[in-house]
Amino acid sequence: YRMNILISNWKASLTFFLLLLLVLSLGVWQIDRGYNKKELENTFLERQSQPVKEIKYNVFLESDLYRNVVLEGKYLEKIFFLDNRIHNGKPGLKVFSPFETTNSSLVLVSRGWIELKDRSNLPMIKSSKNILKIQGVLRPESKDFVLGNEEMNKKNNPILLQTINLSELSNFLGKPLSPYILELSELSESAFVKTWQPINLSSFRHFGYAVQWFGLAIVLIVGYAFFLRKGEIKDNE
């Protein structure tokens, strides 16, 4: 008898099952994201607890990711600004500089955030030309949606970018960059305001979202059961 109700209201039934499948899929996806974030949190905390490592030959291991390291070398004159970075409600830029180590390898250094007050007049950033040691945390390249960097075709300095793409920057500089970016310690003299966070959303938030999606699935099931019950009552009247 209920099968007849399902068939007679096939549009509503189809909508219910599609919505239920979507909600359950989103819940499972959030759980998966939560476990991935939890693994990343554990990795970050474990490697941050390790002593600072001095890298002399620019040989980065996967185990160096999210670890505090020291590099020796000098900044190149080229400055890259990452556009549209908001901090504390203020518009600004992230400052990036190529750093040449003592064995002539290149590492891109993220030096922090600066406020931008006039887009027509980009700030000038001075970098020491002396050999120095810098300390920071190695992080992977952000996998953001890649936009075109038209400014790369110009010979400006600094260069305003929409995204940081290490492969693109390597071609521009004519030399391969390290696969990791160094987030400069805020205690460094060449650092600006630190805004980078290794984890934007905690694993617990993802698990909380999963609970909400599964709760919505229960609401859908209860609502659909009520819909079927109401159909039975009407047919019996």
PDB file of C-alpha atoms in Angstrom:
ATOM      1  CA  TYR A   1       0.000   0.000   0.000  1.00  0.00           C
ATOM      2  CA  ARG A   2       2.810   2.433   0.833  1.00  0.00           C
ATOM      3  CA  MET A   3       4.448   1.490  -2.460  1.00  0.00           C
ATOM      4  CA  ASN A   4       1.337   2.823  -4.212  1.00  0.00           C
ATOM      5  CA  ILE A   5       1.723   6.108  -2.336  1.00  0.00           C
ATOM      6  CA  LEU A   6       5.363   6.292  -3.367  1.00  0.00           C
ATOM      7  CA  ILE A   7       4.473   5.699  -7.016  1.00  0.00           C
ATOM      8  CA  SER A   8       1.592   8.177  -7.002  1.00  0.00           C
ATOM      9  CA  ASN A   9       3.857  10.860  -5.509  1.00  0.00           C
ATOM     10  CA  TRP A  10       6.984   9.953  -7.435  1.00  0.00           C
ATOM     11  CA  LYS A  11       8.138  13.555  -7.832  1.00  0.00           C
ATOM     12  CA  ALA A  12       8.092  14.183  -4.099  1.00  0.00           C
ATOM     13  CA  SER A  13       9.731  10.799  -3.443  1.00  0.00           C
ATOM     14  CA  LEU A  14      12.465  11.449  -5.998  1.00  0.00           C
ATOM     15  CA  THR A  15      13.145  14.873  -4.491  1.00  0.00           C
ATOM     16  CA  PHE A  16      13.352  13.343  -1.008  1.00  0.00           C
ATOM     17  CA  PHE A  17      15.815  10.606  -1.982  1.00  0.00           C
ATOM     18  CA  LEU A  18      18.013  13.030  -3.943  1.00  0.00           C
ATOM     19  CA  LEU A  19      18.098  15.495  -1.037  1.00  0.00           C
ATOM     20  CA  LEU A  20      18.802  12.690   1.430  1.00  0.00           C
ATOM     21  CA  LEU A  21      21.659  11.413  -0.713  1.00  0.00           C
ATOM     22  CA  LEU A  22      23.090  14.932  -1.010  1.00  0.00           C
ATOM     23  CA  VAL A  23      22.862  15.640   2.727  1.00  0.00           C
ATOM     24  CA  LEU A  24      24.422  12.299   3.693  1.00  0.00           C
ATOM     25  CA  SER A  25      27.224  12.818   1.150  1.00  0.00           C
ATOM     26  CA  LEU A  26      27.980  16.255   2.606  1.00  0.00           C
ATOM     27  CA  GLY A  27      28.059  14.778   6.099  1.00  0.00           C
ATOM     28  CA  VAL A  28      30.502  12.035   5.067  1.00  0.00           C
ATOM     29  CA  TRP A  29      32.617  14.630   3.211  1.00  0.00           C
ATOM     30  CA  GLN A  30      32.856  16.790   6.340  1.00  0.00           C
ATOM     31  CA  ILE A  31      33.905  13.780   8.417  1.00  0.00           C
ATOM     32  CA  ASP A  32      36.620  12.983   5.896  1.00  0.00           C
ATOM     33  CA  ARG A  33      37.762  16.614   5.954  1.00  0.00           C
ATOM     34  CA  GLY A  34      37.759  16.521   9.746  1.00  0.00           C
ATOM     35  CA  TYR A  35      40.043  13.478   9.894  1.00  0.00           C
ATOM     36  CA  ASN A  36      42.382  15.051   7.324  1.00  0.00           C
ATOM     37  CA  LYS A  37      42.542  18.251   9.378  1.00  0.00           C
ATOM     38  CA  LYS A  38      43.106  16.246  12.559  1.00  0.00           C
ATOM     39  CA  GLU A  39      46.065  14.489  10.937  1.00  0.00           C
ATOM     40  CA  LEU A  40      47.431  17.851   9.788  1.00  0.00           C
ATOM     41  CA  GLU A  41      47.010  19.321  13.279  1.00  0.00           C
ATOM     42  CA  ASN A  42      48.904  16.410  14.830  1.00  0.00           C
ATOM     43  CA  THR A  43      51.678  16.684  12.232  1.00  0.00           C
ATOM     44  CA  PHE A  44      52.029  20.429  12.757  1.00  0.00           C
ATOM     45  CA  LEU A  45      52.168  20.178  16.553  1.00  0.00           C
ATOM     46  CA  GLU A  46      54.647  17.298  16.435  1.00  0.00           C
ATOM     47  CA  ARG A  47      57.036  19.092  14.061  1.00  0.00           C
ATOM     48  CA  GLN A  48      56.736  22.403  15.872  1.00  0.00           C
ATOM     49  CA  SER A  49      57.947  20.629  19.015  1.00  0.00           C
ATOM     50  CA  GLN A  50      61.172  19.584  17.272  1.00  0.00           C
ATOM     51  CA  PRO A  51      64.324  21.711  17.604  1.00  0.00           C
ATOM     52  CA  VAL A  52      65.113  24.321  14.957  1.00  0.00           C
ATOM     53  CA  LYS A  53      66.898  22.741  11.986  1.00  0.00           C
ATOM     54  CA  GLU A  54      69.562  24.573   9.981  1.00  0.00           C
ATOM     55  CA  ILE A  55      69.396  23.662   6.300  1.00  0.00           C
ATOM     56  CA  LYS A  56      72.742  24.258   4.637  1.00  0.00           C
ATOM     57  CA  TYR A  57      72.337  22.746   1.178  1.00  0.00           C
ATOM     58  CA  ASN A  58      68.685  23.597   0.457  1.00  0.00           C
ATOM     59  CA  VAL A  59      67.727  19.932   0.525  1.00  0.00           C
ATOM     60  CA  PHE A  60      64.200  19.934   1.904  1.00  0.00           C
ATOM     61  CA  LEU A  61      62.736  16.671   3.108  1.00  0.00           C
ATOM     62  CA  GLU A  62      59.043  15.978   3.453  1.00  0.00           C
ATOM     63  CA  SER A  63      59.669  15.674   7.190  1.00  0.00           C
ATOM     64  CA  ASP A  64      60.810  19.333   7.191  1.00  0.00           C
ATOM     65  CA  LEU A  65      57.310  20.545   6.310  1.00  0.00           C
ATOM     66  CA  TYR A  66      55.811  22.698   9.119  1.00  0.00           C
ATOM     67  CA  ARG A  67      59.122  22.626  10.970  1.00  0.00           C
ATOM     68  CA  ASN A  68      61.122  25.639  12.140  1.00  0.00           C
ATOM     69  CA  VAL A  69      64.239  25.925   9.994  1.00  0.00           C
ATOM     70  CA  VAL A  70      67.130  28.334   9.484  1.00  0.00           C
ATOM     71  CA  LEU A  71      68.497  29.315   6.072  1.00  0.00           C
ATOM     72  CA  GLU A  72      71.647  31.300   5.294  1.00  0.00           C
ATOM     73  CA  GLY A  73      71.915  33.541   2.250  1.00  0.00           C
ATOM     74  CA  LYS A  74      70.639  36.872   0.965  1.00  0.00           C
ATOM     75  CA  TYR A  75      67.477  38.404  -0.444  1.00  0.00           C
ATOM     76  CA  LEU A  76      67.212  39.181  -4.133  1.00  0.00           C
ATOM     77  CA  GLU A  77      66.070  42.682  -5.054  1.00  0.00           C
ATOM     78  CA  LYS A  78      62.821  41.465  -6.647  1.00  0.00           C
ATOM     79  CA  ILE A  79      59.699  41.942  -4.499  1.00  0.00           C
ATOM     80  CA  PHE A  80      56.311  40.314  -5.104  1.00  0.00           C
ATOM     81  CA  PHE A  81      53.085  41.600  -3.568  1.00  0.00           C
ATOM     82  CA  LEU A  82      50.072  39.296  -3.193  1.00  0.00           C
ATOM     83  CA  ASP A  83      47.021  41.475  -3.735  1.00  0.00           C
ATOM     84  CA  ASN A  84      43.696  41.694  -1.864  1.00  0.00           C
ATOM     85  CA  ARG A  85      44.793  40.482   1.565  1.00  0.00           C
ATOM     86  CA  ILE A  86      42.445  41.735   4.315  1.00  0.00           C
ATOM     87  CA  HIS A  87      43.702  41.869   7.910  1.00  0.00           C
ATOM     88  CA  ASN A  88      41.695  43.294  10.833  1.00  0.00           C
ATOM     89  CA  GLY A  89      39.291  44.841   8.328  1.00  0.00           C
ATOM     90  CA  LYS A  90      42.057  46.731   6.512  1.00  0.00           C
ATOM     91  CA  PRO A  91      43.093  46.162   2.877  1.00  0.00           C
ATOM     92  CA  GLY A  92      46.674  45.168   2.339  1.00  0.00           C
ATOM     93  CA  LEU A  93      49.302  43.059   0.619  1.00  0.00           C
ATOM     94  CA  LYS A  94      51.411  40.027   1.468  1.00  0.00           C
ATOM     95  CA  VAL A  95      55.118  40.551   0.813  1.00  0.00           C
ATOM     96  CA  PHE A  96      57.185  37.809  -0.839  1.00  0.00           C
ATOM     97  CA  SER A  97      60.919  37.862  -1.579  1.00  0.00           C
ATOM     98  CA  PRO A  98      63.153  35.293  -3.292  1.00  0.00           C
ATOM     99  CA  PHE A  99      65.971  34.268  -0.962  1.00  0.00           C
ATOM    100  CA  GLU A 100      69.205  32.920  -2.435  1.00  0.00           C
ATOM    101  CA  THR A 101      70.992  30.491  -0.144  1.00  0.00           C
ATOM    102  CA  THR A 102      74.760  30.206   0.085  1.00  0.00           C
ATOM    103  CA  ASN A 103      74.763  27.408  -2.496  1.00  0.00           C
ATOM    104  CA  SER A 104      72.795  29.630  -4.960  1.00  0.00           C
ATOM    105  CA  SER A 105      69.438  27.876  -4.507  1.00  0.00           C
ATOM    106  CA  LEU A 106      66.234  29.927  -4.348  1.00  0.00           C
ATOM    107  CA  VAL A 107      63.502  29.827  -1.718  1.00  0.00           C
ATOM    108  CA  LEU A 108      60.427  32.058  -1.742  1.00  0.00           C
ATOM    109  CA  VAL A 109      60.042  33.812   1.617  1.00  0.00           C
ATOM    110  CA  SER A 110      56.666  35.066   2.829  1.00  0.00           C
ATOM    111  CA  ARG A 111      57.531  38.108   4.930  1.00  0.00           C
ATOM    112  CA  GLY A 112      54.047  39.013   6.169  1.00  0.00           C
ATOM    113  CA  TRP A 113      51.296  41.568   5.640  1.00  0.00           C
ATOM    114  CA  ILE A 114      51.454  45.329   5.110  1.00  0.00           C
ATOM    115  CA  GLU A 115      48.606  47.822   4.852  1.00  0.00           C
ATOM    116  CA  LEU A 116      47.858  49.317   1.434  1.00  0.00           C
ATOM    117  CA  LYS A 117      46.534  52.879   1.531  1.00  0.00           C
ATOM    118  CA  ASP A 118      47.026  53.917  -2.090  1.00  0.00           C
ATOM    119  CA  ARG A 119      46.784  51.342  -4.898  1.00  0.00           C
ATOM    120  CA  SER A 120      48.310  53.766  -7.384  1.00  0.00           C
ATOM    121  CA  ASN A 121      51.444  54.075  -5.269  1.00  0.00           C
ATOM    122  CA  LEU A 122      52.787  50.697  -4.119  1.00  0.00           C
ATOM    123  CA  PRO A 123      55.066  50.794  -1.058  1.00  0.00           C
ATOM    124  CA  MET A 124      58.778  50.315  -1.542  1.00  0.00           C
ATOM    125  CA  ILE A 125      60.310  47.456   0.411  1.00  0.00           C
ATOM    126  CA  LYS A 126      63.997  47.467   1.282  1.00  0.00           C
ATOM    127  CA  SER A 127      65.861  44.202   1.684  1.00  0.00           C
ATOM    128  CA  SER A 128      69.297  43.728   3.134  1.00  0.00           C
ATOM    129  CA  LYS A 129      71.923  42.799   0.545  1.00  0.00           C
ATOM    130  CA  ASN A 130      74.146  41.248   3.187  1.00  0.00           C
ATOM    131  CA  ILE A 131      74.493  37.554   3.948  1.00  0.00           C
ATOM    132  CA  LEU A 132      72.186  36.738   6.837  1.00  0.00           C
ATOM    133  CA  LYS A 133      70.393  33.894   8.534  1.00  0.00           C
ATOM    134  CA  ILE A 134      66.620  33.810   8.552  1.00  0.00           C
ATOM    135  CA  GLN A 135      64.274  31.564  10.500  1.00  0.00           C
ATOM    136  CA  GLY A 136      60.741  30.472   9.701  1.00  0.00           C
ATOM    137  CA  VAL A 137      58.307  27.628   9.104  1.00  0.00           C
ATOM    138  CA  LEU A 138      58.304  25.678   5.866  1.00  0.00           C
ATOM    139  CA  ARG A 139      54.845  25.315   4.350  1.00  0.00           C
ATOM    140  CA  PRO A 140      53.486  23.967   1.071  1.00  0.00           C
ATOM    141  CA  GLU A 141      52.310  26.138  -1.786  1.00  0.00           C
ATOM    142  CA  SER A 142      48.664  27.186  -1.388  1.00  0.00           C
ATOM    143  CA  LYS A 143      46.357  25.415  -3.829  1.00  0.00           C
ATOM    144  CA  ASP A 144      44.163  28.409  -4.557  1.00  0.00           C
ATOM    145  CA  PHE A 145      42.274  29.027  -7.762  1.00  0.00           C
ATOM    146  CA  VAL A 146      44.933  30.292 -10.136  1.00  0.00           C
ATOM    147  CA  LEU A 147      44.248  33.685 -11.698  1.00  0.00           C
ATOM    148  CA  GLY A 148      46.251  35.376 -14.381  1.00  0.00           C
ATOM    149  CA  ASN A 149      49.229  37.439 -13.258  1.00  0.00           C
ATOM    150  CA  GLU A 150      49.409  40.027 -16.011  1.00  0.00           C
ATOM    151  CA  GLU A 151      52.015  42.027 -14.100  1.00  0.00           C
ATOM    152  CA  MET A 152      54.509  39.216 -14.652  1.00  0.00           C
ATOM    153  CA  ASN A 153      54.926  40.447 -18.222  1.00  0.00           C
ATOM    154  CA  LYS A 154      56.183  43.790 -16.952  1.00  0.00           C
ATOM    155  CA  LYS A 155      59.574  44.709 -15.525  1.00  0.00           C
ATOM    156  CA  ASN A 156      58.193  46.464 -12.479  1.00  0.00           C
ATOM    157  CA  ASN A 157      59.608  46.129  -9.013  1.00  0.00           C
ATOM    158  CA  PRO A 158      57.650  45.442  -6.893  1.00  0.00           C
ATOM    159  CA  ILE A 159      55.295  43.220  -8.926  1.00  0.00           C
ATOM    160  CA  LEU A 160      51.630  42.951  -7.929  1.00  0.00           C
ATOM    161  CA  LEU A 161      50.254  39.384  -8.159  1.00  0.00           C
ATOM    162  CA  GLN A 162      46.812  37.845  -7.775  1.00  0.00           C
ATOM    163  CA  THR A 163      48.142  34.396  -6.825  1.00  0.00           C
ATOM    164  CA  ILE A 164      51.450  32.863  -5.808  1.00  0.00           C
ATOM    165  CA  ASN A 165      52.395  30.157  -8.302  1.00  0.00           C
ATOM    166  CA  LEU A 166      55.882  28.758  -7.698  1.00  0.00           C
ATOM    167  CA  SER A 167      56.200  27.307 -11.185  1.00  0.00           C
ATOM    168  CA  GLU A 168      55.278  30.653 -12.743  1.00  0.00           C
ATOM    169  CA  LEU A 169      57.678  32.546 -10.476  1.00  0.00           C
ATOM    170  CA  SER A 170      60.468  30.071 -11.248  1.00  0.00           C
ATOM    171  CA  ASN A 171      60.054  30.727 -14.969  1.00  0.00           C
ATOM    172  CA  PHE A 172      60.043  34.460 -14.339  1.00  0.00           C
ATOM    173  CA  LEU A 173      63.212  34.341 -12.226  1.00  0.00           C
ATOM    174  CA  GLY A 174      64.912  31.936 -14.621  1.00  0.00           C
ATOM    175  CA  LYS A 175      65.805  29.575 -11.809  1.00  0.00           C
ATOM    176  CA  PRO A 176      63.864  26.838  -9.970  1.00  0.00           C
ATOM    177  CA  LEU A 177      62.379  27.699  -6.606  1.00  0.00           C
ATOM    178  CA  SER A 178      62.139  25.344  -3.664  1.00  0.00           C
ATOM    179  CA  PRO A 179      58.803  23.429  -3.611  1.00  0.00           C
ATOM    180  CA  TYR A 180      58.132  24.896  -0.152  1.00  0.00           C
ATOM    181  CA  ILE A 181      57.599  28.479   0.989  1.00  0.00           C
ATOM    182  CA  LEU A 182      59.294  29.824   4.112  1.00  0.00           C
ATOM    183  CA  GLU A 183      56.915  31.708   6.422  1.00  0.00           C
ATOM    184  CA  LEU A 184      59.312  34.130   8.038  1.00  0.00           C
ATOM    185  CA  SER A 185      59.360  34.334  11.820  1.00  0.00           C
ATOM    186  CA  GLU A 186      57.717  37.529  13.056  1.00  0.00           C
ATOM    187  CA  LEU A 187      60.801  38.107  15.244  1.00  0.00           C
ATOM    188  CA  SER A 188      62.936  38.648  12.134  1.00  0.00           C
ATOM    189  CA  GLU A 189      63.997  42.215  11.289  1.00  0.00           C
ATOM    190  CA  SER A 190      62.786  41.725   7.696  1.00  0.00           C
ATOM    191  CA  ALA A 191      59.340  40.437   8.730  1.00  0.00           C
ATOM    192  CA  PHE A 192      56.049  42.303   8.680  1.00  0.00           C
ATOM    193  CA  VAL A 193      52.692  41.468  10.285  1.00  0.00           C
ATOM    194  CA  LYS A 194      52.147  37.732  10.556  1.00  0.00           C
ATOM    195  CA  THR A 195      48.764  36.543   9.254  1.00  0.00           C
ATOM    196  CA  TRP A 196      49.482  32.988   8.078  1.00  0.00           C
ATOM    197  CA  GLN A 197      47.754  30.163   9.909  1.00  0.00           C
ATOM    198  CA  PRO A 198      48.636  26.521   9.184  1.00  0.00           C
ATOM    199  CA  ILE A 199      45.002  25.448   9.655  1.00  0.00           C
ATOM    200  CA  ASN A 200      42.144  27.777   8.748  1.00  0.00           C
ATOM    201  CA  LEU A 201      39.382  25.574  10.124  1.00  0.00           C
ATOM    202  CA  SER A 202      39.841  23.134  13.032  1.00  0.00           C
ATOM    203  CA  SER A 203      38.919  19.469  12.735  1.00  0.00           C
ATOM    204  CA  PHE A 204      36.237  19.909  15.422  1.00  0.00           C
ATOM    205  CA  ARG A 205      34.449  22.461  13.248  1.00  0.00           C
ATOM    206  CA  HIS A 206      34.281  19.936  10.405  1.00  0.00           C
ATOM    207  CA  PHE A 207      32.920  17.255  12.735  1.00  0.00           C
ATOM    208  CA  GLY A 208      30.366  19.793  13.981  1.00  0.00           C
ATOM    209  CA  TYR A 209      29.252  20.502  10.415  1.00  0.00           C
ATOM    210  CA  ALA A 210      28.938  16.749   9.818  1.00  0.00           C
ATOM    211  CA  VAL A 211      26.612  16.457  12.824  1.00  0.00           C
ATOM    212  CA  GLN A 212      24.490  19.282  11.393  1.00  0.00           C
ATOM    213  CA  TRP A 213      24.211  17.563   8.004  1.00  0.00           C
ATOM    214  CA  PHE A 214      23.260  14.235   9.597  1.00  0.00           C
ATOM    215  CA  GLY A 215      20.746  16.057  11.774  1.00  0.00           C
ATOM    216  CA  LEU A 216      19.212  17.539   8.648  1.00  0.00           C
ATOM    217  CA  ALA A 217      19.038  14.030   7.174  1.00  0.00           C
ATOM    218  CA  ILE A 218      17.026  12.895  10.203  1.00  0.00           C
ATOM    219  CA  VAL A 219      14.688  15.865   9.759  1.00  0.00           C
ATOM    220  CA  LEU A 220      14.167  14.893   6.103  1.00  0.00           C
ATOM    221  CA  ILE A 221      13.423  11.284   7.023  1.00  0.00           C
ATOM    222  CA  VAL A 222      10.938  12.299   9.731  1.00  0.00           C
ATOM    223  CA  GLY A 223       9.294  14.791   7.385  1.00  0.00           C
ATOM    224  CA  TYR A 224       8.990  12.229   4.623  1.00  0.00           C
ATOM    225  CA  ALA A 225       7.552   9.652   7.034  1.00  0.00           C
ATOM    226  CA  PHE A 226       4.979  12.242   8.102  1.00  0.00           C
ATOM    227  CA  PHE A 227       4.212  12.892   4.425  1.00  0.00           C
ATOM    228  CA  LEU A 228       3.563   9.172   3.818  1.00  0.00           C
ATOM    229  CA  ARG A 229       1.456   8.910   6.976  1.00  0.00           C
ATOM    230  CA  LYS A 230      -0.614  11.898   5.911  1.00  0.00           C
ATOM    231  CA  GLY A 231      -1.189  10.260   2.518  1.00  0.00           C
ATOM    232  CA  GLU A 232      -2.416   7.073   4.189  1.00  0.00           C
ATOM    233  CA  ILE A 233      -4.901   8.988   6.345  1.00  0.00           C
ATOM    234  CA  LYS A 234      -6.317  10.838   3.337  1.00  0.00           C
ATOM    235  CA  ASP A 235      -6.792   7.613   1.398  1.00  0.00           C
ATOM    236  CA  ASN A 236      -8.572   5.969   4.347  1.00  0.00           C
ATOM    237  CA  GLU A 237     -11.043   8.803   4.790  1.00  0.00           C
TER     238      GLU A 237
END
